[in-house]
Amino acid sequence: MTKTAEKLASEIHSLPDVEKLRLVDAILTDLDKPDPEMDRIWAEEARKRWAAYKAGRIPTVSYQEVMDKHRSS
């Protein structure tokens, strides 16, 4: 960690929890920038999956099956 980051981390420890949460939100907002290439890749993947579903090449899973699996893990 750089000296600047170490200093910031040290200062963060003294902040009230609400201020820490606001800081986390600001950092995440700054990091969450649109990525057109990633959006294009995901859109293409969604089109492929939809086409495979419509053609019957992939099985479906019911909501109940998903929830049962989730609850059992």
mmCIF file of N, CA, C and O in Angstrom:
data_model
loop_
_atom_site.group_PDB
_atom_site.id
_atom_site.type_symbol
_atom_site.label_atom_id
_atom_site.label_comp_id
_atom_site.label_asym_id
_atom_site.label_seq_id
_atom_site.Cartn_x
_atom_site.Cartn_y
_atom_site.Cartn_z
ATOM 1 N N MET A 1 0.848 -1.167 0.000
ATOM 2 C CA MET A 1 0.000 0.000 0.000
ATOM 3 C C MET A 1 0.899 1.236 0.000
ATOM 4 O O MET A 1 1.905 1.263 0.684
ATOM 5 N N THR A 2 0.489 2.245 -0.750
ATOM 6 C CA THR A 2 1.276 3.473 -0.791
ATOM 7 C C THR A 2 1.139 4.235 0.528
ATOM 8 O O THR A 2 0.229 3.970 1.320
ATOM 9 N N LYS A 3 2.022 5.172 0.744
ATOM 10 C CA LYS A 3 1.962 6.000 1.956
ATOM 11 C C LYS A 3 0.634 6.743 2.023
ATOM 12 O O LYS A 3 0.035 6.860 3.090
ATOM 13 N N THR A 4 0.170 7.238 0.869
ATOM 14 C CA THR A 4 -1.114 7.948 0.841
ATOM 15 C C THR A 4 -2.250 7.030 1.263
ATOM 16 O O THR A 4 -3.090 7.409 2.088
ATOM 17 N N ALA A 5 -2.272 5.821 0.716
ATOM 18 C CA ALA A 5 -3.318 4.870 1.062
ATOM 19 C C ALA A 5 -3.228 4.473 2.528
ATOM 20 O O ALA A 5 -4.256 4.338 3.210
ATOM 21 N N GLU A 6 -2.019 4.281 3.043
ATOM 22 C CA GLU A 6 -1.845 3.944 4.457
ATOM 23 C C GLU A 6 -2.369 5.066 5.343
ATOM 24 O O GLU A 6 -3.026 4.810 6.354
ATOM 25 N N LYS A 7 -2.087 6.313 4.965
ATOM 26 C CA LYS A 7 -2.568 7.457 5.742
ATOM 27 C C LYS A 7 -4.092 7.514 5.716
ATOM 28 O O LYS A 7 -4.732 7.712 6.751
ATOM 29 N N LEU A 8 -4.669 7.303 4.530
ATOM 30 C CA LEU A 8 -6.127 7.293 4.422
ATOM 31 C C LEU A 8 -6.737 6.181 5.269
ATOM 32 O O LEU A 8 -7.726 6.393 5.975
ATOM 33 N N ALA A 9 -6.148 4.995 5.200
ATOM 34 C CA ALA A 9 -6.656 3.863 5.984
ATOM 35 C C ALA A 9 -6.612 4.183 7.462
ATOM 36 O O ALA A 9 -7.550 3.878 8.207
ATOM 37 N N SER A 10 -5.555 4.809 7.898
ATOM 38 C CA SER A 10 -5.423 5.180 9.302
ATOM 39 C C SER A 10 -6.513 6.183 9.697
ATOM 40 O O SER A 10 -7.120 6.071 10.761
ATOM 41 N N GLU A 11 -6.755 7.155 8.836
ATOM 42 C CA GLU A 11 -7.782 8.153 9.127
ATOM 43 C C GLU A 11 -9.180 7.548 9.104
ATOM 44 O O GLU A 11 -10.050 7.943 9.880
ATOM 45 N N ILE A 12 -9.392 6.590 8.243
ATOM 46 C CA ILE A 12 -10.703 5.943 8.137
ATOM 47 C C ILE A 12 -11.080 5.254 9.442
ATOM 48 O O ILE A 12 -12.239 5.251 9.845
ATOM 49 N N HIS A 13 -10.100 4.670 10.124
ATOM 50 C CA HIS A 13 -10.377 3.958 11.376
ATOM 51 C C HIS A 13 -11.038 4.855 12.416
ATOM 52 O O HIS A 13 -11.813 4.375 13.244
ATOM 53 N N SER A 14 -10.787 6.143 12.360
ATOM 54 C CA SER A 14 -11.354 7.049 13.363
ATOM 55 C C SER A 14 -12.728 7.592 12.966
ATOM 56 O O SER A 14 -13.370 8.273 13.758
ATOM 57 N N LEU A 15 -13.182 7.293 11.762
ATOM 58 C CA LEU A 15 -14.479 7.793 11.318
ATOM 59 C C LEU A 15 -15.622 7.022 11.960
ATOM 60 O O LEU A 15 -15.505 5.826 12.225
ATOM 61 N N PRO A 16 -16.764 7.706 12.156
ATOM 62 C CA PRO A 16 -17.968 6.984 12.603
ATOM 63 C C PRO A 16 -18.416 6.019 11.494
ATOM 64 O O PRO A 16 -18.120 6.233 10.307
ATOM 65 N N ASP A 17 -19.123 4.974 11.875
ATOM 66 C CA ASP A 17 -19.551 3.958 10.912
ATOM 67 C C ASP A 17 -20.335 4.553 9.744
ATOM 68 O O ASP A 17 -20.149 4.133 8.592
ATOM 69 N N VAL A 18 -21.187 5.522 10.001
ATOM 70 C CA VAL A 18 -21.983 6.130 8.933
ATOM 71 C C VAL A 18 -21.074 6.786 7.900
ATOM 72 O O VAL A 18 -21.298 6.663 6.694
ATOM 73 N N GLU A 19 -20.039 7.452 8.356
ATOM 74 C CA GLU A 19 -19.106 8.089 7.436
ATOM 75 C C GLU A 19 -18.305 7.046 6.661
ATOM 76 O O GLU A 19 -18.016 7.231 5.475
ATOM 77 N N LYS A 20 -17.973 5.943 7.301
ATOM 78 C CA LYS A 20 -17.271 4.860 6.602
ATOM 79 C C LYS A 20 -18.146 4.309 5.478
ATOM 80 O O LYS A 20 -17.666 4.055 4.367
ATOM 81 N N LEU A 21 -19.430 4.136 5.759
ATOM 82 C CA LEU A 21 -20.348 3.631 4.738
ATOM 83 C C LEU A 21 -20.472 4.614 3.576
ATOM 84 O O LEU A 21 -20.513 4.210 2.420
ATOM 85 N N ARG A 22 -20.515 5.893 3.886
ATOM 86 C CA ARG A 22 -20.580 6.899 2.819
ATOM 87 C C ARG A 22 -19.313 6.856 1.966
ATOM 88 O O ARG A 22 -19.360 7.010 0.752
ATOM 89 N N LEU A 23 -18.195 6.649 2.613
ATOM 90 C CA LEU A 23 -16.927 6.554 1.894
ATOM 91 C C LEU A 23 -16.901 5.321 0.986
ATOM 92 O O LEU A 23 -16.492 5.395 -0.171
ATOM 93 N N VAL A 24 -17.354 4.190 1.512
ATOM 94 C CA VAL A 24 -17.426 2.965 0.711
ATOM 95 C C VAL A 24 -18.329 3.190 -0.499
ATOM 96 O O VAL A 24 -17.991 2.809 -1.627
ATOM 97 N N ASP A 25 -19.473 3.824 -0.281
ATOM 98 C CA ASP A 25 -20.390 4.102 -1.384
ATOM 99 C C ASP A 25 -19.726 4.986 -2.438
ATOM 100 O O ASP A 25 -19.849 4.725 -3.638
ATOM 101 N N ALA A 26 -19.003 6.000 -2.006
ATOM 102 C CA ALA A 26 -18.315 6.891 -2.948
ATOM 103 C C ALA A 26 -17.255 6.132 -3.738
ATOM 104 O O ALA A 26 -17.115 6.321 -4.957
ATOM 105 N N ILE A 27 -16.529 5.264 -3.083
ATOM 106 C CA ILE A 27 -15.486 4.477 -3.772
ATOM 107 C C ILE A 27 -16.114 3.530 -4.784
ATOM 108 O O ILE A 27 -15.664 3.438 -5.929
ATOM 109 N N LEU A 28 -17.172 2.819 -4.378
ATOM 110 C CA LEU A 28 -17.827 1.881 -5.288
ATOM 111 C C LEU A 28 -18.448 2.607 -6.480
ATOM 112 O O LEU A 28 -18.384 2.117 -7.612
ATOM 113 N N THR A 29 -19.020 3.768 -6.239
ATOM 114 C CA THR A 29 -19.586 4.555 -7.335
ATOM 115 C C THR A 29 -18.499 4.951 -8.315
ATOM 116 O O THR A 29 -18.677 4.895 -9.528
ATOM 117 N N ASP A 30 -17.346 5.335 -7.786
ATOM 118 C CA ASP A 30 -16.228 5.722 -8.642
ATOM 119 C C ASP A 30 -15.712 4.537 -9.465
ATOM 120 O O ASP A 30 -15.328 4.697 -10.625
ATOM 121 N N LEU A 31 -15.717 3.349 -8.887
ATOM 122 C CA LEU A 31 -15.212 2.164 -9.580
ATOM 123 C C LEU A 31 -16.201 1.593 -10.589
ATOM 124 O O LEU A 31 -15.814 0.883 -11.507
ATOM 125 N N ASP A 32 -17.487 1.889 -10.400
ATOM 126 C CA ASP A 32 -18.532 1.293 -11.242
ATOM 127 C C ASP A 32 -18.768 2.137 -12.485
ATOM 128 O O ASP A 32 -19.804 2.752 -12.664
ATOM 129 N N LYS A 33 -17.790 2.139 -13.350
ATOM 130 C CA LYS A 33 -17.895 2.895 -14.601
ATOM 131 C C LYS A 33 -18.361 1.951 -15.716
ATOM 132 O O LYS A 33 -17.989 0.790 -15.745
ATOM 133 N N PRO A 34 -19.194 2.481 -16.621
ATOM 134 C CA PRO A 34 -19.647 1.639 -17.732
ATOM 135 C C PRO A 34 -18.468 1.143 -18.574
ATOM 136 O O PRO A 34 -17.490 1.856 -18.769
ATOM 137 N N ASP A 35 -18.588 -0.076 -19.037
ATOM 138 C CA ASP A 35 -17.572 -0.658 -19.907
ATOM 139 C C ASP A 35 -18.281 -1.160 -21.156
ATOM 140 O O ASP A 35 -18.866 -2.245 -21.145
ATOM 141 N N PRO A 36 -18.271 -0.361 -22.232
ATOM 142 C CA PRO A 36 -19.002 -0.742 -23.443
ATOM 143 C C PRO A 36 -18.615 -2.107 -23.988
ATOM 144 O O PRO A 36 -19.459 -2.844 -24.480
ATOM 145 N N GLU A 37 -17.343 -2.466 -23.897
ATOM 146 C CA GLU A 37 -16.915 -3.773 -24.397
ATOM 147 C C GLU A 37 -17.530 -4.900 -23.571
ATOM 148 O O GLU A 37 -18.008 -5.903 -24.115
ATOM 149 N N MET A 38 -17.541 -4.741 -22.253
ATOM 150 C CA MET A 38 -18.145 -5.760 -21.389
ATOM 151 C C MET A 38 -19.654 -5.838 -21.633
ATOM 152 O O MET A 38 -20.232 -6.931 -21.679
ATOM 153 N N ASP A 39 -20.291 -4.687 -21.813
ATOM 154 C CA ASP A 39 -21.727 -4.678 -22.120
ATOM 155 C C ASP A 39 -22.005 -5.416 -23.425
ATOM 156 O O ASP A 39 -22.971 -6.172 -23.530
ATOM 157 N N ARG A 40 -21.160 -5.217 -24.434
ATOM 158 C CA ARG A 40 -21.333 -5.887 -25.714
ATOM 159 C C ARG A 40 -21.188 -7.398 -25.562
ATOM 160 O O ARG A 40 -21.978 -8.185 -26.091
ATOM 161 N N ILE A 41 -20.180 -7.807 -24.788
ATOM 162 C CA ILE A 41 -19.935 -9.240 -24.574
ATOM 163 C C ILE A 41 -21.122 -9.885 -23.866
ATOM 164 O O ILE A 41 -21.591 -10.960 -24.253
ATOM 165 N N TRP A 42 -21.642 -9.238 -22.823
ATOM 166 C CA TRP A 42 -22.774 -9.802 -22.097
ATOM 167 C C TRP A 42 -24.037 -9.829 -22.948
ATOM 168 O O TRP A 42 -24.838 -10.770 -22.876
ATOM 169 N N ALA A 43 -24.235 -8.794 -23.765
ATOM 170 C CA ALA A 43 -25.407 -8.774 -24.642
ATOM 171 C C ALA A 43 -25.341 -9.930 -25.633
ATOM 172 O O ALA A 43 -26.353 -10.603 -25.888
ATOM 173 N N GLU A 44 -24.172 -10.168 -26.192
ATOM 174 C CA GLU A 44 -24.003 -11.281 -27.128
ATOM 175 C C GLU A 44 -24.249 -12.619 -26.429
ATOM 176 O O GLU A 44 -24.909 -13.513 -26.970
ATOM 177 N N GLU A 45 -23.726 -12.761 -25.218
ATOM 178 C CA GLU A 45 -23.946 -13.993 -24.453
ATOM 179 C C GLU A 45 -25.433 -14.203 -24.166
ATOM 180 O O GLU A 45 -25.958 -15.321 -24.279
ATOM 181 N N ALA A 46 -26.127 -13.135 -23.825
ATOM 182 C CA ALA A 46 -27.568 -13.231 -23.553
ATOM 183 C C ALA A 46 -28.316 -13.658 -24.814
ATOM 184 O O ALA A 46 -29.227 -14.499 -24.746
ATOM 185 N N ARG A 47 -27.931 -13.096 -25.965
ATOM 186 C CA ARG A 47 -28.574 -13.494 -27.230
ATOM 187 C C ARG A 47 -28.339 -14.978 -27.517
ATOM 188 O O ARG A 47 -29.258 -15.704 -27.923
ATOM 189 N N LYS A 48 -27.107 -15.456 -27.295
ATOM 190 C CA LYS A 48 -26.796 -16.870 -27.526
ATOM 191 C C LYS A 48 -27.603 -17.773 -26.602
ATOM 192 O O LYS A 48 -28.137 -18.806 -27.025
ATOM 193 N N ARG A 49 -27.694 -17.386 -25.349
ATOM 194 C CA ARG A 49 -28.447 -18.211 -24.392
ATOM 195 C C ARG A 49 -29.930 -18.234 -24.730
ATOM 196 O O ARG A 49 -30.581 -19.270 -24.629
ATOM 197 N N TRP A 50 -30.471 -17.083 -25.114
ATOM 198 C CA TRP A 50 -31.885 -17.010 -25.482
ATOM 199 C C TRP A 50 -32.165 -17.885 -26.705
ATOM 200 O O TRP A 50 -33.148 -18.625 -26.745
ATOM 201 N N ALA A 51 -31.287 -17.796 -27.697
ATOM 202 C CA ALA A 51 -31.458 -18.611 -28.906
ATOM 203 C C ALA A 51 -31.375 -20.099 -28.564
ATOM 204 O O ALA A 51 -32.171 -20.902 -29.063
ATOM 205 N N ALA A 52 -30.440 -20.487 -27.714
ATOM 206 C CA ALA A 52 -30.307 -21.891 -27.314
ATOM 207 C C ALA A 52 -31.541 -22.350 -26.549
ATOM 208 O O ALA A 52 -32.034 -23.463 -26.750
ATOM 209 N N TYR A 53 -32.076 -21.503 -25.696
ATOM 210 C CA TYR A 53 -33.288 -21.840 -24.951
ATOM 211 C C TYR A 53 -34.460 -22.041 -25.907
ATOM 212 O O TYR A 53 -35.176 -23.039 -25.831
ATOM 213 N N LYS A 54 -34.632 -21.085 -26.819
ATOM 214 C CA LYS A 54 -35.750 -21.173 -27.760
ATOM 215 C C LYS A 54 -35.636 -22.399 -28.657
ATOM 216 O O LYS A 54 -36.650 -22.990 -29.040
ATOM 217 N N ALA A 55 -34.411 -22.801 -28.982
ATOM 218 C CA ALA A 55 -34.203 -23.968 -29.839
ATOM 219 C C ALA A 55 -34.260 -25.278 -29.051
ATOM 220 O O ALA A 55 -34.145 -26.355 -29.636
ATOM 221 N N GLY A 56 -34.408 -25.201 -27.740
ATOM 222 C CA GLY A 56 -34.490 -26.401 -26.917
ATOM 223 C C GLY A 56 -33.155 -27.075 -26.668
ATOM 224 O O GLY A 56 -33.104 -28.248 -26.314
ATOM 225 N N ARG A 57 -32.056 -26.344 -26.864
ATOM 226 C CA ARG A 57 -30.725 -26.933 -26.677
ATOM 227 C C ARG A 57 -30.237 -26.876 -25.229
ATOM 228 O O ARG A 57 -29.226 -27.495 -24.904
ATOM 229 N N ILE A 58 -30.923 -26.130 -24.397
ATOM 230 C CA ILE A 58 -30.522 -26.070 -22.979
ATOM 231 C C ILE A 58 -31.737 -26.346 -22.109
ATOM 232 O O ILE A 58 -32.858 -25.955 -22.450
ATOM 233 N N PRO A 59 -31.527 -27.039 -21.006
ATOM 234 C CA PRO A 59 -32.663 -27.343 -20.127
ATOM 235 C C PRO A 59 -33.039 -26.112 -19.290
ATOM 236 O O PRO A 59 -32.225 -25.218 -19.079
ATOM 237 N N THR A 60 -34.270 -26.105 -18.867
ATOM 238 C CA THR A 60 -34.715 -25.041 -17.971
ATOM 239 C C THR A 60 -34.711 -25.571 -16.541
ATOM 240 O O THR A 60 -34.750 -26.782 -16.303
ATOM 241 N N VAL A 61 -34.653 -24.647 -15.613
ATOM 242 C CA VAL A 61 -34.699 -24.988 -14.195
ATOM 243 C C VAL A 61 -35.800 -24.139 -13.575
ATOM 244 O O VAL A 61 -35.822 -22.915 -13.747
ATOM 245 N N SER A 62 -36.707 -24.791 -12.881
ATOM 246 C CA SER A 62 -37.814 -24.052 -12.286
ATOM 247 C C SER A 62 -37.336 -23.221 -11.097
ATOM 248 O O SER A 62 -36.300 -23.499 -10.486
ATOM 249 N N TYR A 63 -38.106 -22.229 -10.790
ATOM 250 C CA TYR A 63 -37.826 -21.386 -9.620
ATOM 251 C C TYR A 63 -37.725 -22.258 -8.370
ATOM 252 O O TYR A 63 -36.827 -22.088 -7.554
ATOM 253 N N GLN A 64 -38.641 -23.194 -8.233
ATOM 254 C CA GLN A 64 -38.657 -24.057 -7.060
ATOM 255 C C GLN A 64 -37.371 -24.873 -6.946
ATOM 256 O O GLN A 64 -36.814 -25.023 -5.861
ATOM 257 N N GLU A 65 -36.870 -25.398 -8.071
ATOM 258 C CA GLU A 65 -35.611 -26.143 -8.050
ATOM 259 C C GLU A 65 -34.445 -25.261 -7.607
ATOM 260 O O GLU A 65 -33.584 -25.691 -6.820
ATOM 261 N N VAL A 66 -34.418 -24.053 -8.102
ATOM 262 C CA VAL A 66 -33.345 -23.120 -7.715
ATOM 263 C C VAL A 66 -33.416 -22.840 -6.219
ATOM 264 O O VAL A 66 -32.411 -22.894 -5.521
ATOM 265 N N MET A 67 -34.614 -22.565 -5.729
ATOM 266 C CA MET A 67 -34.773 -22.240 -4.313
ATOM 267 C C MET A 67 -34.468 -23.450 -3.431
ATOM 268 O O MET A 67 -33.842 -23.309 -2.373
ATOM 269 N N ASP A 68 -34.889 -24.641 -3.854
ATOM 270 C CA ASP A 68 -34.590 -25.846 -3.076
ATOM 271 C C ASP A 68 -33.083 -26.071 -2.990
ATOM 272 O O ASP A 68 -32.563 -26.397 -1.917
ATOM 273 N N LYS A 69 -32.368 -25.885 -4.092
ATOM 274 C CA LYS A 69 -30.920 -26.054 -4.094
ATOM 275 C C LYS A 69 -30.263 -25.017 -3.179
ATOM 276 O O LYS A 69 -29.355 -25.329 -2.428
ATOM 277 N N HIS A 70 -30.740 -23.784 -3.276
ATOM 278 C CA HIS A 70 -30.184 -22.701 -2.453
ATOM 279 C C HIS A 70 -30.393 -22.978 -0.965
ATOM 280 O O HIS A 70 -29.498 -22.791 -0.153
ATOM 281 N N ARG A 71 -31.571 -23.447 -0.617
ATOM 282 C CA ARG A 71 -31.890 -23.698 0.796
ATOM 283 C C ARG A 71 -31.112 -24.894 1.354
ATOM 284 O O ARG A 71 -30.841 -24.941 2.544
ATOM 285 N N SER A 72 -30.765 -25.837 0.493
ATOM 286 C CA SER A 72 -30.083 -27.028 0.971
ATOM 287 C C SER A 72 -28.582 -26.839 1.110
ATOM 288 O O SER A 72 -27.892 -27.682 1.673
ATOM 289 N N SER A 73 -28.031 -25.747 0.564
ATOM 290 C CA SER A 73 -26.581 -25.557 0.647
ATOM 291 C C SER A 73 -26.180 -24.794 1.873
ATOM 292 O O SER A 73 -26.839 -24.283 2.618
#
